[in-house]
C-alpha cells in the first residue's frame, strides 16, 4: 500500500543546510526511513519552498515509513507540534476518475533525448561518437520550452492541462513558481576528478483534467520526468480553486 508523508524540516539546522546543498544526501536520508534495505521500491520526494520559516518535505513510498531519524537530524525533535504526517495514498488514487479536475504541483527536471545536441558536453560527445548512440538528455532552459515539455508529458501521463483566457488569448493554466539551476557533487567521490551534477529545476502549479485514469494513477506512483532520486517528478493533486476552466 502506498503512503504519502509530510515532514517539517528546520532550515537553520546544520544537517538541513547540508541536505539543501546536496540532494543526494537528502535522498539517502529519505531511503533510511524504510525498514526493508536495500530499498527496491519506487520512492518519490519533493522539497517545497520555505513557508513560515520551515521546509516541507513530501515523500511517496510503497510501504509505511518511519521518520524519527530525519526529524532528529534536521527537524524540531522536541517540538509540541507533530513534525510528521503519514497517510495512505489509496483514497487519493480512488478519486482519479475521468473528467475530474484538480490543482497540481510538479517539481521537474525538464529534459528530452536527442542525438544532435546544440552544445554537447565532453561526456555527451564521447557517448554520441560510439558505434550505436542512443541519444543524450539535454535540459530545457527556456520557459516556453519547459511549458511545452510539461503539457506534452502530462498528456502522455493521462492528463490535460486546462487553459485560461487572458486578453482574448488562451493560455495554459500554469504558473512556474521557481526556476533555478541546481549543481552539486555526488557524495563519496573526489571533486577534482568528478564532474558536478547539473540539473534545471522548474516547479509548476496549475490546473488539469483527468483523461485516462489508469495512466494518470501510474504517473502519480512512478513520477514524471528524470532525476527522481534528486527530488524531481512527484506530481501532487489537490482540490482546485474556484476558476473559469476551459
Coordinates of N, CA and C in Angstrom, one line a residue:
X1 N 0.8 -1.2 0.0 CA 0.0 0.0 0.0 C 0.9 1.2 0.0
X2 N 0.7 2.2 -0.9 CA 1.5 3.4 -0.9 C 1.1 4.4 0.2
X3 N 2.0 5.2 0.6 CA 1.8 6.2 1.6 C 2.4 7.5 1.2
X4 N 1.7 8.6 1.5 CA 2.3 9.9 1.3 C 2.6 10.5 2.7
X5 N 3.8 11.0 2.8 CA 4.3 11.6 4.1 C 4.6 13.0 3.9
X6 N 4.3 13.8 5.0 CA 4.7 15.2 5.0 C 5.6 15.4 6.3
X7 N 6.7 16.0 6.1 CA 7.6 16.3 7.1 C 8.0 17.8 7.2
X8 N 8.2 18.3 8.4 CA 8.7 19.7 8.5 C 10.1 19.6 8.9
X9 N 10.9 20.4 8.1 CA 12.4 20.4 8.4 C 12.8 21.8 8.8
X10 N 13.7 21.9 9.7 CA 14.2 23.2 10.2 C 15.4 23.7 9.3
X11 N 15.2 24.8 8.5 CA 16.2 25.3 7.6 C 17.4 25.8 8.4
X12 N 17.4 26.0 9.7 CA 18.5 26.5 10.4 C 19.4 25.5 10.9
X13 N 19.0 24.2 10.9 CA 19.8 23.1 11.3 C 21.0 22.9 10.4
X14 N 22.2 22.5 10.9 CA 23.3 22.3 10.1 C 23.1 21.2 9.1
X15 N 22.5 20.1 9.5 CA 22.3 18.9 8.6 C 21.3 19.3 7.5
X16 N 20.3 20.1 7.9 CA 19.4 20.5 6.8 C 20.1 21.3 5.8
X17 N 21.0 22.2 6.2 CA 21.7 23.0 5.2 C 22.6 22.1 4.3
X18 N 23.2 21.1 4.9 CA 23.9 20.2 4.0 C 23.1 19.4 3.0
X19 N 21.9 19.0 3.5 CA 21.0 18.4 2.6 C 20.5 19.3 1.5
X20 N 20.3 20.6 1.8 CA 19.8 21.5 0.8 C 20.9 21.7 -0.3
X21 N 22.2 21.6 0.1 CA 23.3 21.8 -0.8 C 23.5 20.6 -1.7
X22 N 23.1 19.4 -1.2 CA 23.4 18.2 -1.9 C 22.2 17.3 -1.8
X23 N 21.3 17.2 -2.8 CA 20.1 16.4 -2.7 C 20.4 14.9 -2.6
X24 N 21.6 14.5 -2.9 CA 21.9 13.1 -2.8 C 21.9 12.7 -1.3
X25 N 22.3 13.6 -0.5 CA 22.3 13.3 1.0 C 20.9 13.2 1.5
X26 N 20.0 14.1 1.0 CA 18.6 14.0 1.4 C 17.9 12.8 0.9
X27 N 18.3 12.4 -0.3 CA 17.7 11.1 -0.9 C 18.1 9.9 0.0
X28 N 19.4 9.9 0.5 CA 19.8 8.8 1.3 C 19.1 8.8 2.7
X29 N 18.8 10.0 3.2 CA 18.1 10.1 4.4 C 16.6 9.7 4.3
X30 N 16.0 10.0 3.1 CA 14.7 9.5 2.8 C 14.6 8.0 2.7
X31 N 15.6 7.4 2.0 CA 15.6 5.9 1.9 C 15.8 5.3 3.3
X32 N 16.5 6.0 4.2 CA 16.7 5.5 5.5 C 15.4 5.4 6.3
X33 N 14.3 5.9 5.9 CA 13.0 5.8 6.5 C 12.3 4.6 6.3
X34 N 12.9 3.7 5.4 CA 12.2 2.4 5.0 C 12.9 1.3 5.7
X35 N 12.2 0.3 6.3 CA 12.8 -0.7 7.0 C 13.4 -1.8 6.2
X36 N 12.9 -2.0 5.0 CA 13.5 -3.0 4.1 C 14.6 -2.5 3.3
X37 N 15.9 -2.9 3.6 CA 17.1 -2.4 3.0 C 17.8 -3.6 2.3
X38 N 18.4 -3.4 1.1 CA 18.4 -2.2 0.3 C 17.0 -1.9 -0.2
X39 N 16.7 -0.7 -0.5 CA 15.4 -0.2 -0.9 C 15.2 -0.6 -2.4
X40 N 14.2 -1.3 -2.7 CA 13.9 -1.7 -4.1 C 12.6 -1.1 -4.6
X41 N 11.8 -0.5 -3.7 CA 10.5 0.1 -4.2 C 10.8 1.5 -4.7
X42 N 9.8 2.0 -5.5 CA 9.9 3.3 -6.0 C 9.6 4.3 -4.9
X43 N 10.5 5.3 -4.8 CA 10.4 6.3 -3.8 C 10.5 7.7 -4.5
X44 N 9.5 8.5 -4.3 CA 9.5 9.9 -4.9 C 9.4 10.9 -3.7
X45 N 10.1 12.0 -3.9 CA 10.1 13.0 -2.8 C 10.2 14.4 -3.5
X46 N 9.8 15.4 -2.7 CA 9.9 16.8 -3.2 C 10.1 17.7 -2.0
X47 N 11.0 18.6 -2.1 CA 11.2 19.6 -1.0 C 10.6 20.9 -1.5
X48 N 9.5 21.4 -0.9 CA 8.9 22.6 -1.3 C 9.6 23.9 -0.7
X49 N 9.4 25.0 -1.3 CA 10.0 26.2 -0.8 C 9.6 26.5 0.7
X50 N 10.5 27.3 1.4 CA 10.2 27.6 2.8 C 8.8 28.3 3.0
X51 N 8.1 28.0 4.0 CA 6.9 28.6 4.4 C 6.9 28.8 5.9
X52 N 6.7 30.0 6.4 CA 6.7 30.3 7.8 C 8.0 29.7 8.5
X53 N 9.1 29.9 7.9 CA 10.4 29.6 8.4 C 10.6 28.0 8.6
X54 N 9.9 27.3 7.8 CA 10.2 25.8 7.8 C 10.0 25.3 6.4
X55 N 10.7 24.2 6.1 CA 10.6 23.5 4.9 C 9.6 22.3 4.9
X56 N 8.9 22.1 3.9 CA 8.0 20.9 3.8 C 8.6 19.9 2.8
X57 N 8.8 18.7 3.4 CA 9.3 17.6 2.6 C 8.1 16.6 2.4
X58 N 7.8 16.3 1.1 CA 6.8 15.3 0.8 C 7.5 14.1 0.2
X59 N 7.0 12.9 0.7 CA 7.6 11.6 0.3 C 6.5 10.6 0.0
X60 N 6.6 10.0 -1.2 CA 5.7 8.9 -1.6 C 6.5 7.6 -1.6
X61 N 6.0 6.7 -0.7 CA 6.6 5.4 -0.6 C 5.6 4.3 -0.9
X62 N 6.1 3.1 -1.2 CA 5.3 1.9 -1.4 C 4.9 1.2 -0.1
X63 N 5.7 1.4 0.9 CA 5.4 0.8 2.2 C 5.4 1.9 3.3
X64 N 4.9 1.6 4.5 CA 4.8 2.6 5.5 C 6.2 2.9 6.1
X65 N 6.6 4.2 6.1 CA 7.9 4.6 6.5 C 7.9 5.0 8.0
X66 N 9.1 5.3 8.5 CA 9.3 5.9 9.8 C 10.4 7.0 9.7
X67 N 10.0 8.2 10.3 CA 10.9 9.3 10.0 C 11.5 9.9 11.3
X68 N 11.6 9.2 12.3 CA 12.2 9.7 13.5 C 13.7 10.2 13.3
X69 N 14.4 9.4 12.5 CA 15.8 9.8 12.3 C 16.0 11.1 11.6
X70 N 15.1 11.4 10.6 CA 15.2 12.6 9.9 C 14.8 13.8 10.7
X71 N 13.8 13.7 11.5 CA 13.4 14.8 12.4 C 14.5 15.0 13.4
X72 N 15.1 14.0 13.9 CA 16.2 14.1 14.9 C 17.4 14.9 14.3
X73 N 17.6 14.6 13.0 CA 18.8 15.2 12.3 C 18.5 16.6 11.8
X74 N 17.3 16.9 11.3 CA 17.0 18.1 10.5 C 15.7 18.7 10.8
X75 N 15.0 18.3 11.9 CA 13.7 18.9 12.2 C 13.7 19.6 13.6
X76 N 12.5 19.5 14.2 CA 12.4 20.0 15.6 C 12.0 18.8 16.5
X77 N 12.9 18.0 16.9 CA 12.6 16.8 17.6 C 11.9 17.0 18.9
X78 N 12.0 18.2 19.6 CA 11.4 18.4 20.9 C 10.1 19.2 20.8
X79 N 9.7 19.5 19.6 CA 8.5 20.4 19.5 C 7.2 19.8 19.9
X80 N 6.3 20.6 20.3 CA 4.9 20.1 20.7 C 4.2 19.7 19.4
X81 N 4.3 20.5 18.4 CA 3.6 20.3 17.1 C 4.1 19.0 16.4
X82 N 3.2 18.1 16.0 CA 3.7 16.9 15.2 C 4.5 17.3 14.0
X83 N 5.6 16.7 13.8 CA 6.5 17.0 12.8 C 6.3 16.2 11.5
X84 N 5.6 15.1 11.6 CA 5.4 14.2 10.5 C 3.9 13.8 10.4
X85 N 3.5 13.6 9.2 CA 2.1 13.1 8.9 C 2.2 12.1 7.8
X86 N 1.7 10.9 8.1 CA 1.8 9.8 7.1 C 0.4 9.3 6.9
X87 N 0.0 9.3 5.6 CA -1.4 8.9 5.2 C -1.4 7.9 4.1
X88 N -2.3 7.0 4.1 CA -2.4 6.1 2.9 C -2.8 6.9 1.7
X89 N -2.2 6.5 0.6 CA -2.4 7.2 -0.7 C -3.6 6.7 -1.5
X90 N -4.1 5.5 -1.2 CA -5.2 5.0 -2.0 C -6.4 5.8 -2.0
X91 N -6.8 6.5 -1.0 CA -8.0 7.4 -1.1 C -7.9 8.4 -2.2
X92 N -6.7 9.0 -2.4 CA -6.5 10.0 -3.5 C -6.5 9.2 -4.8
X93 N -5.9 8.1 -4.9 CA -5.9 7.3 -6.2 C -7.3 7.0 -6.6
X94 N -8.2 6.7 -5.6 CA -9.6 6.4 -5.9 C -10.3 7.6 -6.5
X95 N -9.9 8.8 -6.2 CA -10.5 10.0 -6.7 C -10.1 10.3 -8.2
X96 N -9.1 9.6 -8.7 CA -8.6 9.9 -10.0 C -9.5 9.2 -11.0
X97 N -10.5 10.0 -11.4 CA -11.6 9.5 -12.3 C -11.6 10.4 -13.5
X98 N -12.1 9.8 -14.7 CA -12.1 10.5 -15.9 C -13.0 11.8 -15.7
X99 N -12.5 12.9 -16.2 CA -13.2 14.2 -16.1 C -13.0 15.0 -14.9
X100 N -12.4 14.4 -13.8 CA -12.2 15.2 -12.6 C -11.1 16.2 -12.8
X101 N -11.3 17.4 -12.1 CA -10.4 18.5 -12.3 C -9.6 18.7 -10.9
X102 N -8.3 18.9 -11.0 CA -7.5 19.0 -9.8 C -6.5 20.2 -10.0
X103 N -6.2 20.8 -8.9 CA -5.0 21.7 -8.9 C -3.8 20.7 -8.8
X104 N -2.6 21.1 -9.4 CA -1.5 20.2 -9.3 C -0.2 21.0 -9.0
X105 N 0.8 20.3 -8.5 CA 2.1 20.8 -8.4 C 3.1 19.7 -8.9
X106 N 4.1 20.2 -9.6 CA 5.1 19.2 -10.1 C 6.5 20.0 -10.1
X107 N 7.4 19.5 -9.4 CA 8.8 20.0 -9.5 C 9.5 19.0 -10.4
X108 N 10.0 19.6 -11.5 CA 10.5 18.7 -12.6 C 11.9 19.2 -13.1
X109 N 12.6 18.2 -13.7 CA 13.8 18.5 -14.4 C 13.5 18.3 -15.9
X110 N 13.0 19.3 -16.6 CA 12.5 19.1 -18.0 C 13.7 18.8 -18.9
X111 N 13.7 17.6 -19.5 CA 14.7 17.2 -20.4 C 14.1 16.4 -21.6
X112 N 14.9 16.3 -22.7 CA 14.5 15.5 -23.8 C 15.7 14.8 -24.3
X113 N 15.5 13.6 -24.9 CA 16.6 12.9 -25.5 C 16.8 13.3 -27.0
X114 N 18.1 13.5 -27.4 CA 18.4 13.9 -28.7 C 19.8 13.3 -29.1
X115 N 19.9 13.0 -30.4 CA 21.2 12.6 -30.9 C 22.0 13.8 -31.5
X116 N 21.4 15.0 -31.5 CA 22.0 16.2 -32.1 C 21.9 17.3 -31.1
X117 N 22.6 17.3 -29.9 CA 22.5 18.4 -29.0 C 23.3 19.6 -29.6
X118 N 22.8 20.8 -29.2 CA 23.4 22.0 -29.7 C 24.8 22.2 -29.2
X119 N 25.0 22.0 -27.9 CA 26.4 22.2 -27.3 C 26.6 21.0 -26.4
X120 N 27.0 19.8 -27.0 CA 27.3 18.7 -26.1 C 28.4 18.8 -25.2
X121 N 28.3 18.2 -24.0 CA 29.5 18.2 -23.1 C 30.5 17.1 -23.6
X122 N 31.6 17.1 -22.9 CA 32.6 16.1 -23.4 C 32.1 14.7 -23.2
X123 N 31.4 14.4 -22.1 CA 30.9 13.1 -21.9 C 29.8 12.8 -23.0
X124 N 29.0 13.7 -23.3 CA 27.9 13.5 -24.3 C 28.6 13.3 -25.7
X125 N 29.6 14.0 -26.0 CA 30.3 13.9 -27.3 C 30.9 12.5 -27.4
X126 N 31.5 12.0 -26.3 CA 32.1 10.6 -26.3 C 31.0 9.6 -26.5
X127 N 29.9 9.8 -25.8 CA 28.8 8.9 -26.0 C 28.2 8.8 -27.4
X128 N 28.0 10.0 -28.0 CA 27.5 10.1 -29.3 C 28.5 9.6 -30.4
X129 N 29.7 9.5 -30.1 CA 30.7 9.0 -31.0 C 30.8 7.5 -31.0
X130 N 30.1 6.8 -30.1 CA 30.1 5.4 -30.1 C 29.4 4.8 -31.3
X131 N 29.5 3.4 -31.4 CA 29.0 2.7 -32.5 C 27.5 2.8 -32.7
X132 N 26.8 2.8 -31.5 CA 25.3 2.8 -31.6 C 24.8 3.8 -30.5
X133 N 25.0 5.1 -30.8 CA 24.5 6.0 -29.8 C 23.0 6.1 -29.7
X134 N 22.5 6.1 -28.5 CA 21.0 6.1 -28.2 C 20.5 7.5 -28.0
X135 N 21.4 8.5 -28.1 CA 20.9 9.9 -27.8 C 21.3 10.2 -26.4
X136 N 21.3 11.5 -26.1 CA 21.7 12.0 -24.8 C 20.6 12.9 -24.3
X137 N 20.5 13.1 -22.9 CA 19.5 14.0 -22.4 C 20.0 15.4 -22.4
X138 N 19.2 16.3 -22.9 CA 19.5 17.8 -22.8 C 18.4 18.5 -22.0
X139 N 18.8 19.5 -21.3 CA 17.8 20.2 -20.5 C 17.1 21.3 -21.3
X140 N 15.9 21.5 -20.9 CA 15.1 22.7 -21.5 C 15.3 23.8 -20.5
X141 N 16.0 24.9 -20.9 CA 16.3 26.0 -20.1 C 15.4 27.2 -20.2
X142 N 14.7 27.3 -21.4 CA 13.8 28.5 -21.7 C 12.4 28.1 -21.2
X143 N 11.7 29.1 -20.6 CA 10.4 28.9 -20.1 C 9.4 28.4 -21.1
X144 N 9.3 28.9 -22.3 CA 8.4 28.3 -23.3 C 8.6 26.8 -23.5
X145 N 9.9 26.5 -23.6 CA 10.2 25.0 -23.8 C 9.9 24.2 -22.6
X146 N 10.0 24.7 -21.4 CA 9.7 24.0 -20.2 C 8.2 23.8 -20.2
X147 N 7.4 24.8 -20.5 CA 5.9 24.7 -20.5 C 5.5 23.7 -21.6
X148 N 6.1 23.7 -22.8 CA 5.7 22.7 -23.8 C 6.0 21.3 -23.3
X149 N 7.2 21.2 -22.7 CA 7.6 19.9 -22.1 C 6.5 19.4 -21.1
X150 N 6.1 20.3 -20.2 CA 5.1 19.9 -19.2 C 3.8 19.5 -19.8
X151 N 3.3 20.3 -20.7 CA 2.0 19.9 -21.3 C 2.1 18.6 -22.1
X152 N 3.2 18.4 -22.8 CA 3.3 17.1 -23.5 C 3.5 15.9 -22.6
X153 N 4.3 16.1 -21.5 CA 4.4 14.9 -20.6 C 3.2 14.6 -19.8
X154 N 2.4 15.7 -19.4 CA 1.2 15.4 -18.7 C 0.2 14.7 -19.6
X155 N 0.2 15.1 -20.9 CA -0.7 14.5 -21.9 C -0.4 13.0 -22.0
X156 N 0.9 12.7 -22.1 CA 1.3 11.3 -22.2 C 0.9 10.5 -20.9
X157 N 0.8 11.3 -19.8 CA 0.5 10.6 -18.5 C -1.0 10.6 -18.2
X158 N -1.8 10.9 -19.1 CA -3.3 10.8 -18.9 C -4.0 12.0 -18.5
X159 N -3.3 13.2 -18.6 CA -3.9 14.5 -18.1 C -4.0 15.5 -19.2
X160 N -4.8 16.5 -19.1 CA -4.9 17.6 -19.9 C -4.7 18.9 -19.1
X161 N -3.8 19.7 -19.4 CA -3.7 21.0 -18.7 C -4.7 21.9 -19.2
X162 N -5.5 22.5 -18.3 CA -6.6 23.4 -18.7 C -6.0 24.8 -19.1
X163 N -6.9 25.6 -19.7 CA -6.4 26.9 -20.1 C -7.3 28.0 -19.5
X164 N -6.7 29.2 -19.5 CA -7.4 30.4 -19.1 C -7.3 31.4 -20.3
X165 N -8.4 32.2 -20.4 CA -8.4 33.2 -21.5 C -7.9 34.5 -20.9
X166 N -6.8 35.0 -21.4 CA -6.1 36.2 -20.9 C -6.0 37.2 -22.1
X167 N -6.7 38.3 -22.0 CA -6.7 39.3 -23.1 C -7.0 38.7 -24.4
X168 N -8.0 37.8 -24.4 CA -8.5 37.2 -25.6 C -7.7 36.1 -26.1
X169 N -6.7 35.7 -25.4 CA -5.8 34.6 -25.8 C -5.8 33.5 -24.8
X170 N -6.0 32.2 -25.3 CA -6.0 31.1 -24.4 C -4.5 30.7 -24.0
X171 N -4.3 30.7 -22.7 CA -3.0 30.3 -22.2 C -3.1 29.2 -21.2
X172 N -2.1 28.3 -21.1 CA -2.1 27.2 -20.1 C -2.4 27.7 -18.7
X173 N -3.2 27.1 -18.0 CA -3.5 27.5 -16.6 C -2.3 26.9 -15.7
X174 N -1.2 27.5 -15.9 CA 0.0 27.0 -15.2 C 0.9 28.3 -14.8
X175 N 1.4 28.2 -13.6 CA 2.4 29.2 -13.1 C 3.7 28.5 -12.8
X176 N 4.8 29.0 -13.2 CA 6.1 28.5 -12.9 C 6.6 29.3 -11.7
X177 N 6.6 28.7 -10.5 CA 6.8 29.4 -9.3 C 8.3 29.4 -8.9
X178 N 9.1 28.6 -9.5 CA 10.5 28.5 -9.1 C 11.3 27.9 -10.3
X179 N 12.3 28.6 -10.8 CA 13.2 28.1 -11.8 C 14.6 28.4 -11.4
X180 N 15.4 27.4 -11.3 CA 16.8 27.6 -11.0 C 17.7 26.4 -11.4
X181 N 19.0 26.7 -11.5 CA 19.9 25.6 -11.8 C 20.5 25.0 -10.5
X182 N 20.4 23.7 -10.4 CA 20.9 23.0 -9.3 C 22.2 22.3 -9.6
X183 N 23.3 22.6 -8.9 CA 24.6 22.0 -9.2 C 25.2 21.5 -7.9
X184 N 25.7 20.2 -7.9 CA 26.3 19.7 -6.7 C 27.2 18.5 -7.2
X185 N 28.1 18.1 -6.3 CA 28.9 16.9 -6.5 C 28.3 15.7 -5.7
X186 N 28.4 14.6 -6.3 CA 27.9 13.4 -5.7 C 28.8 13.1 -4.5
X187 N 28.2 12.6 -3.4 CA 29.0 12.3 -2.2 C 29.8 11.0 -2.4
X188 N 30.9 10.9 -1.7 CA 31.7 9.7 -1.8 C 32.8 9.8 -2.9
X189 N 32.9 10.9 -3.6 CA 33.9 11.0 -4.7 C 34.7 12.2 -4.5
X190 N 35.8 12.3 -5.3 CA 36.7 13.5 -5.3 C 36.1 14.5 -6.2
X191 N 36.0 15.8 -5.7 CA 35.5 16.8 -6.6 C 36.4 17.1 -7.7
X192 N 37.7 16.8 -7.6 CA 38.7 17.2 -8.6 C 38.5 16.3 -9.9
X193 N 38.1 15.1 -9.7 CA 38.0 14.2 -10.9 C 36.6 13.8 -11.2
X194 N 35.6 14.3 -10.5 CA 34.2 14.0 -10.8 C 33.5 15.3 -11.2
X195 N 32.9 15.3 -12.4 CA 32.1 16.5 -12.8 C 30.9 16.6 -12.0
X196 N 30.5 17.9 -11.7 CA 29.3 18.1 -10.9 C 28.0 17.6 -11.6
X197 N 27.0 17.3 -10.9 CA 25.7 17.0 -11.4 C 25.0 18.4 -11.6
X198 N 24.5 18.7 -12.8 CA 23.8 19.9 -13.1 C 22.4 19.6 -13.6
X199 N 21.4 20.2 -12.9 CA 20.0 20.0 -13.2 C 19.3 21.3 -13.3
X200 N 18.3 21.4 -14.2 CA 17.5 22.5 -14.4 C 16.2 22.2 -13.6
X201 N 15.9 23.0 -12.6 CA 14.7 22.8 -11.8 C 13.6 23.8 -12.1
X202 N 12.4 23.3 -12.3 CA 11.2 24.1 -12.6 C 10.0 23.6 -11.8
X203 N 9.4 24.4 -11.0 CA 8.2 24.0 -10.2 C 7.0 24.6 -10.9
X204 N 6.0 23.7 -11.3 CA 4.8 24.1 -12.0 C 3.6 24.0 -11.1
X205 N 2.8 25.0 -11.0 CA 1.5 24.9 -10.3 C 0.4 25.3 -11.3
X206 N -0.6 24.4 -11.4 CA -1.7 24.7 -12.4 C -2.9 23.9 -12.1
X207 N -3.7 23.7 -13.2 CA -5.0 23.0 -13.1 C -5.0 22.0 -14.3
X208 N -5.5 20.8 -14.0 CA -5.5 19.8 -15.0 C -6.8 19.0 -14.9
X209 N -7.1 18.2 -16.0 CA -8.2 17.3 -16.0 C -7.8 15.9 -16.3
X210 N -8.4 14.9 -15.6 CA -8.1 13.5 -15.8 C -8.7 13.0 -17.1
X211 N -7.9 12.5 -18.0 CA -8.4 11.9 -19.2 C -8.4 10.4 -19.3
X212 N -7.2 9.9 -18.8 CA -7.0 8.4 -18.8 C -6.7 8.0 -17.3
X213 N -7.7 7.6 -16.6 CA -7.4 7.3 -15.1 C -6.3 6.4 -14.8
X214 N -6.3 5.2 -15.5 CA -5.2 4.2 -15.2 C -3.8 4.8 -15.4
X215 N -3.7 5.5 -16.6 CA -2.4 6.1 -16.9 C -2.0 7.2 -15.9
X216 N -3.0 7.9 -15.5 CA -2.8 9.0 -14.6 C -2.4 8.5 -13.2
X217 N -3.0 7.4 -12.7 CA -2.6 6.8 -11.4 C -1.2 6.3 -11.5
X218 N -0.8 5.7 -12.6 CA 0.5 5.2 -12.8 C 1.5 6.3 -12.7
X219 N 1.2 7.5 -13.3 CA 2.1 8.6 -13.2 C 2.3 9.1 -11.8
X220 N 1.2 9.1 -11.0 CA 1.3 9.6 -9.7 C 2.2 8.7 -8.9
X221 N 2.2 7.4 -9.1 CA 3.0 6.4 -8.4 C 4.5 6.3 -8.9
X222 N 4.7 6.6 -10.2 CA 6.0 6.4 -10.7 C 6.7 7.7 -11.0
X223 N 6.0 8.8 -11.0 CA 6.7 10.1 -11.2 C 6.8 10.5 -12.7
X224 N 7.1 11.7 -12.9 CA 7.2 12.3 -14.3 C 8.6 12.9 -14.5
X225 N 9.2 12.5 -15.6 CA 10.5 13.1 -15.9 C 11.6 12.4 -15.3
X226 N 12.8 13.0 -15.4 CA 14.1 12.4 -14.9 C 14.5 13.0 -13.6
X227 N 15.6 12.5 -13.1 CA 16.3 12.9 -11.8 C 15.4 12.7 -10.6
X228 N 14.6 11.6 -10.6 CA 13.7 11.4 -9.5 C 14.5 11.2 -8.1
X229 N 15.7 10.6 -8.2 CA 16.4 10.4 -7.0 C 16.9 11.8 -6.3
X230 N 16.8 12.8 -7.1 CA 17.2 14.1 -6.6 C 16.1 15.1 -6.3
X231 N 14.9 14.5 -6.1 CA 13.7 15.3 -5.6 C 12.8 15.8 -6.7
X232 N 12.9 15.2 -7.9 CA 12.0 15.7 -9.0 C 11.0 14.6 -9.4
X233 N 9.9 15.0 -10.0 CA 9.0 14.0 -10.6 C 7.8 13.7 -9.8
X234 N 7.7 14.1 -8.5 CA 6.5 13.8 -7.7 C 5.4 14.8 -8.1
X235 N 4.3 14.3 -8.7 CA 3.1 15.0 -9.0 C 2.1 14.9 -7.9
X236 N 1.7 16.1 -7.4 CA 0.7 16.0 -6.3 C -0.6 16.8 -6.8
X237 N -1.7 16.3 -6.3 CA -3.1 16.8 -6.7 C -3.8 17.3 -5.5
X238 N -4.6 18.3 -5.7 CA -5.4 18.9 -4.6 C -6.7 19.5 -5.2
X239 N -7.7 19.7 -4.4 CA -9.0 20.3 -4.9 C -8.6 21.6 -5.6
X240 N -9.3 21.9 -6.7 CA -9.0 23.2 -7.5 C -9.6 24.4 -6.8
X241 N -9.0 25.5 -7.0 CA -9.6 26.8 -6.5 C -10.7 27.2 -7.5
X242 N -11.7 27.9 -7.0 CA -12.8 28.3 -8.0 C -12.2 29.1 -9.2
X243 N -12.6 28.7 -10.4 CA -12.0 29.3 -11.5 C -12.9 29.1 -12.7
X244 N -12.7 29.8 -13.8 CA -13.3 29.5 -15.1 C -12.5 28.7 -15.9
X245 N -12.8 27.4 -16.1 CA -11.9 26.5 -16.8 C -12.4 26.3 -18.2
X246 N -11.4 25.9 -19.1 CA -11.8 25.6 -20.5 C -10.9 24.4 -20.9

